Amino acid sequence: MASFVSTHLLLQLLLVISIFHFSSAARRLAESEETQQPLLFQYHNGPLLTGKIAINLIWYGKFMPSQRAIISDFITSLSASTPPTAQTSVATWWKTTDKYYHLINSKKPSALALSLGTQNVDETYSLGKSLSNQQIVELASKGGQRNAINVVLTSADVAVEGFCMSKCGTHGSSKGASVDGKSYKFAYIWVGNSETQCPGQCAWPFHQPIYGPQSPPLVAPNNDVGLDGMVINLASLLAGTATNPFGNGYFQGPKEAPLEAASACPGVYGKGAYPGYAGDVLVDPTTGASYNANGAHGRKYLLPALFDPFTKACSTLV
């Protein structure tokens, strides 16, 4: 069952934007660190992703090479052996997911090793500019299906079923082609570029929200509201995919609408976050861009808080 990054329309309008990034219906916004109540995550006895996993990127629609580089550099940064700034690196952010593996087997911590895999570019819109959920799975199946996470990234002019109305992206799994008489499940992610369709929902805090306090948006660290927003949603879904790849790993709440490693901390990027405020993040003195993580090739990113299963609280890099 796919996991969703969505908004729920019935909550108070003030809460809508923060929640839309990460979780599905009937979710409350995480409170600030000082008042946040402990969450009770459960392990549902299913497998987590382990071994050497390639993240294959399927680009659907028009993306400039510079835009593709923002995402590919982020993927490379997840496993950087020498982080540019150890305490505020993408690799350090990702290490919080190791704690989920440690809870299962304290003697054998995470054996997950991520790397950038293949990149498939479909600029001809082979399935059209309006895609169903099933077509997203069809596109995802074009990547390698063993030891892989296949990530479908749709351009700003592509409409996807439920996009902007109920979600910014999804993650799930599907049965792959038979290999040597055996069929394997593969994990997939879809994230859309919301720059022109719904930046106030899926690219917050780099765009003013459609509801709530209209505080000035943060400056996107890579100077691209749509792509920097995609990084936030991709990061959230990657954490959910690693720790709950097949719907029976770590999550809280109903299986159909789970709170996962990142979706349990919606709208939180730095200490002191509260509804409508991303928290105390770093600011580049030259560009004025807001970020909390350093990445490969001098990149800077704003990444969501992750739920720490040891402290039972949302953990931020800054």
XYZ file of C-alpha atoms in Angstrom:
318
model
C 0.000 0.000 0.000
C 1.472 3.299 -1.013
C 2.326 5.838 1.638
C 1.320 9.420 0.913
C 2.714 12.933 1.330
C -0.514 14.952 1.592
C -2.710 17.628 3.124
C -5.870 17.023 5.026
C -8.461 19.604 4.275
C -10.458 19.251 7.471
C -7.812 20.502 9.908
C -7.621 24.133 10.904
C -6.342 26.180 8.001
C -3.312 27.234 9.989
C -2.108 23.637 10.076
C -2.697 22.666 6.464
C 0.573 23.711 4.881
C 2.950 22.050 7.316
C 1.090 18.758 7.146
C 0.705 18.736 3.362
C 4.390 18.072 2.875
C 4.563 14.784 4.598
C 1.559 12.844 5.794
C -1.894 11.697 4.888
C -5.350 12.509 6.202
C -6.198 13.044 9.856
C -2.702 14.033 10.996
C -1.867 16.746 13.474
C 1.107 19.035 13.133
C 4.011 18.121 15.382
C 4.374 20.538 18.238
C 7.550 22.421 18.963
C 10.382 20.493 20.534
C 9.681 21.976 23.930
C 6.061 20.779 24.100
C 6.046 17.770 21.758
C 4.456 14.675 23.245
C 6.295 11.361 22.782
C 5.121 9.310 19.820
C 4.775 5.570 20.077
C 6.261 4.073 16.928
C 5.646 0.388 16.381
C 7.641 -2.201 14.484
C 5.297 -4.444 12.508
C 7.807 -7.271 11.988
C 8.384 -6.651 8.306
C 11.744 -6.195 6.548
C 13.622 -2.914 6.301
C 15.757 -2.201 3.274
C 19.240 -3.676 3.646
C 22.327 -4.283 1.558
C 23.622 -2.210 -1.325
C 20.664 -0.294 -2.737
C 20.861 1.802 -5.897
C 18.567 4.823 -6.194
C 17.528 4.950 -9.824
C 16.073 8.223 -11.097
C 13.345 8.312 -13.769
C 12.961 11.891 -15.041
C 9.588 12.390 -16.677
C 9.112 15.627 -18.593
C 11.341 18.643 -19.052
C 14.157 19.164 -16.551
C 17.262 21.229 -17.136
C 20.611 19.507 -16.480
C 21.191 21.922 -13.604
C 17.901 20.785 -12.032
C 18.773 17.122 -12.377
C 22.109 17.851 -10.703
C 20.358 19.201 -7.581
C 18.657 15.828 -7.037
C 21.565 13.598 -8.064
C 23.949 15.521 -5.795
C 21.482 15.043 -2.926
C 21.435 11.270 -3.500
C 25.237 11.201 -3.624
C 25.366 13.213 -0.389
C 23.430 10.544 1.546
C 26.453 8.268 1.658
C 29.286 10.787 1.447
C 32.299 9.256 3.195
C 33.785 12.611 4.117
C 30.949 15.023 4.888
C 31.884 18.673 4.290
C 30.617 19.628 7.745
C 30.161 16.552 9.907
C 27.432 17.846 12.193
C 25.350 19.510 9.492
C 25.733 17.150 6.555
C 23.182 15.204 4.547
C 25.001 12.008 5.571
C 24.635 12.875 9.263
C 20.934 13.581 8.741
C 20.492 10.162 7.146
C 22.253 8.369 10.007
C 19.184 8.875 12.194
C 17.575 6.064 10.174
C 20.304 3.711 11.455
C 18.604 3.751 14.847
C 15.591 1.900 13.473
C 17.864 -0.958 12.395
C 19.626 -0.898 15.754
C 16.331 -1.515 17.546
C 15.804 -4.705 15.555
C 19.323 -6.033 16.021
C 21.621 -4.101 18.346
C 24.586 -6.315 17.427
C 24.220 -5.641 13.723
C 23.325 -2.023 12.981
C 22.156 -0.815 9.594
C 23.594 -2.689 6.647
C 21.948 -0.314 4.200
C 24.300 1.356 1.717
C 22.694 3.789 -0.733
C 24.230 4.935 -3.990
C 23.168 6.837 -7.087
C 22.127 4.346 -9.747
C 20.952 4.811 -13.306
C 19.103 7.842 -14.685
C 16.365 7.503 -17.284
C 15.222 10.691 -19.024
C 11.802 10.751 -20.723
C 11.389 14.217 -22.232
C 8.787 13.095 -24.769
C 6.014 12.553 -22.208
C 5.568 8.973 -23.426
C 2.459 8.496 -21.253
C 1.099 11.998 -21.713
C 0.986 14.947 -19.335
C -1.720 13.574 -17.031
C -0.699 10.446 -15.138
C -2.639 7.980 -13.013
C -1.184 6.256 -9.964
C -0.874 3.072 -12.005
C 1.126 4.906 -14.653
C 3.511 6.122 -11.953
C 4.137 2.473 -11.039
C 4.590 1.705 -14.739
C 7.249 4.399 -14.997
C 8.911 3.214 -11.788
C 9.183 -0.304 -13.197
C 11.521 1.010 -15.901
C 14.328 1.182 -13.350
C 16.274 -1.808 -12.084
C 14.014 -3.891 -9.866
C 16.484 -5.732 -7.662
C 18.342 -4.003 -4.843
C 16.937 -0.656 -5.915
C 14.623 2.219 -5.097
C 13.153 3.618 -8.293
C 12.326 7.311 -8.045
C 9.948 8.910 -10.561
C 10.296 12.689 -10.776
C 7.656 14.549 -12.793
C 8.188 18.017 -14.226
C 6.147 21.104 -13.405
C 3.828 20.691 -16.400
C 2.787 17.117 -15.545
C -0.421 16.455 -13.622
C -0.533 13.353 -11.447
C -3.601 11.790 -9.884
C -4.105 13.463 -6.496
C -1.144 15.832 -6.903
C -1.724 19.115 -5.068
C -5.221 17.958 -4.094
C -4.077 15.333 -1.625
C -0.350 14.675 -1.985
C 3.083 15.938 -3.000
C 4.536 12.465 -3.541
C 4.145 8.813 -2.648
C 6.182 5.764 -1.821
C 5.197 2.152 -2.119
C 6.185 -1.183 -3.593
C 5.205 -3.297 -6.562
C 5.890 -6.787 -7.844
C 8.659 -6.799 -10.406
C 9.357 -9.002 -13.384
C 10.178 -12.650 -12.744
C 13.908 -13.435 -12.521
C 14.981 -17.100 -12.605
C 11.448 -18.115 -11.783
C 11.236 -15.785 -8.793
C 9.390 -12.489 -8.561
C 10.635 -9.704 -6.328
C 9.023 -6.647 -4.868
C 10.700 -3.363 -5.645
C 10.329 -0.090 -3.778
C 9.413 3.083 -5.613
C 8.920 6.783 -4.922
C 7.178 9.492 -6.882
C 7.687 13.235 -6.310
C 6.256 16.051 -8.442
C 7.634 19.508 -9.197
C 5.077 21.846 -7.643
C 6.609 25.174 -8.716
C 3.667 26.225 -10.901
C 0.890 23.920 -9.685
C 0.933 24.281 -5.898
C 4.147 25.805 -4.497
C 2.286 27.069 -1.442
C 1.487 23.483 -0.539
C 4.354 21.290 -1.733
C 7.256 23.775 -1.845
C 6.703 25.478 1.532
C 8.697 27.038 3.220
C 10.216 28.326 -0.055
C 6.865 29.812 -1.061
C 4.175 31.559 0.940
C 1.519 29.133 2.166
C -1.948 29.210 0.658
C -3.440 29.473 4.157
C -2.307 30.720 7.529
C 0.174 33.458 8.423
C 1.730 34.968 5.305
C 5.274 35.276 6.577
C 8.003 35.818 3.972
C 9.150 32.559 2.336
C 12.668 31.270 2.885
C 15.206 31.607 0.087
C 15.708 28.237 -1.617
C 19.297 26.982 -1.117
C 19.703 25.964 -4.767
C 17.770 28.951 -6.094
C 14.992 26.732 -7.436
C 11.735 26.695 -5.468
C 10.372 23.671 -7.320
C 13.482 21.490 -7.081
C 14.364 22.470 -3.510
C 10.781 21.595 -2.607
C 11.198 18.245 -4.362
C 14.304 17.553 -2.268
C 12.300 18.031 0.941
C 9.597 15.615 -0.174
C 12.074 13.114 -1.634
C 14.074 13.125 1.605
C 10.919 12.437 3.619
C 9.884 9.588 1.347
C 13.357 8.030 1.277
C 13.335 7.833 5.083
C 9.895 6.230 4.957
C 10.976 3.815 2.239
C 14.052 2.615 4.150
C 12.219 2.057 7.441
C 8.821 0.966 6.072
C 9.399 -0.238 2.510
C 6.561 -2.749 2.225
C 3.984 -1.397 4.647
C 4.956 -3.611 7.578
C 8.044 -1.899 8.998
C 8.165 1.054 11.402
C 5.165 3.373 11.575
C 2.484 4.732 13.837
C -1.230 4.724 13.135
C -3.198 2.919 10.420
C -1.319 1.108 7.666
C -3.288 2.998 5.015
C -2.163 6.377 6.393
C 0.966 5.792 8.470
C 3.158 8.253 10.295
C 6.705 7.359 9.305
C 10.234 8.501 10.106
C 9.800 11.958 8.547
C 6.038 12.324 8.236
C 5.843 12.148 12.034
C 7.601 15.536 12.112
C 5.749 17.696 9.559
C 6.929 21.252 9.032
C 9.947 20.899 11.342
C 13.395 21.842 10.007
C 15.144 23.432 12.959
C 14.798 23.923 16.688
C 11.882 26.031 17.835
C 9.642 25.115 14.897
C 5.902 25.678 15.238
C 2.963 25.798 12.787
C 3.926 28.163 9.986
C 7.547 28.533 11.182
C 10.214 26.117 9.940
C 12.499 26.622 12.928
C 15.910 28.180 13.489
C 17.820 27.121 10.383
C 21.134 28.257 8.937
C 21.350 31.164 6.510
C 24.043 31.572 3.872
C 25.552 35.042 4.439
C 26.191 35.539 0.718
C 22.957 34.344 -0.881
C 20.556 34.629 2.048
C 19.445 31.052 1.381
C 18.102 28.949 4.254
C 19.451 25.440 4.800
C 20.331 22.909 7.475
C 22.518 20.394 5.639
C 25.691 20.527 3.568
C 25.991 18.150 0.645
C 28.258 17.010 -2.152
C 29.871 19.525 -4.506
C 29.226 22.413 -2.161
C 25.453 21.941 -2.215
C 23.190 23.106 0.582
C 19.805 21.569 1.353
C 16.884 22.040 3.721
C 15.891 18.618 5.072
C 12.960 17.583 7.274
C 13.342 16.505 10.875
C 13.380 12.743 11.458
C 11.701 10.940 14.313
C 14.364 9.514 16.634
C 13.105 6.168 17.992
C 15.545 6.381 20.920
C 14.498 9.795 22.233
C 10.924 9.484 20.872
C 11.151 13.041 19.568
C 11.788 14.812 16.281
C 15.500 15.263 15.614
C 16.939 18.158 13.603
C 20.459 18.889 12.428
C 20.336 22.468 13.774
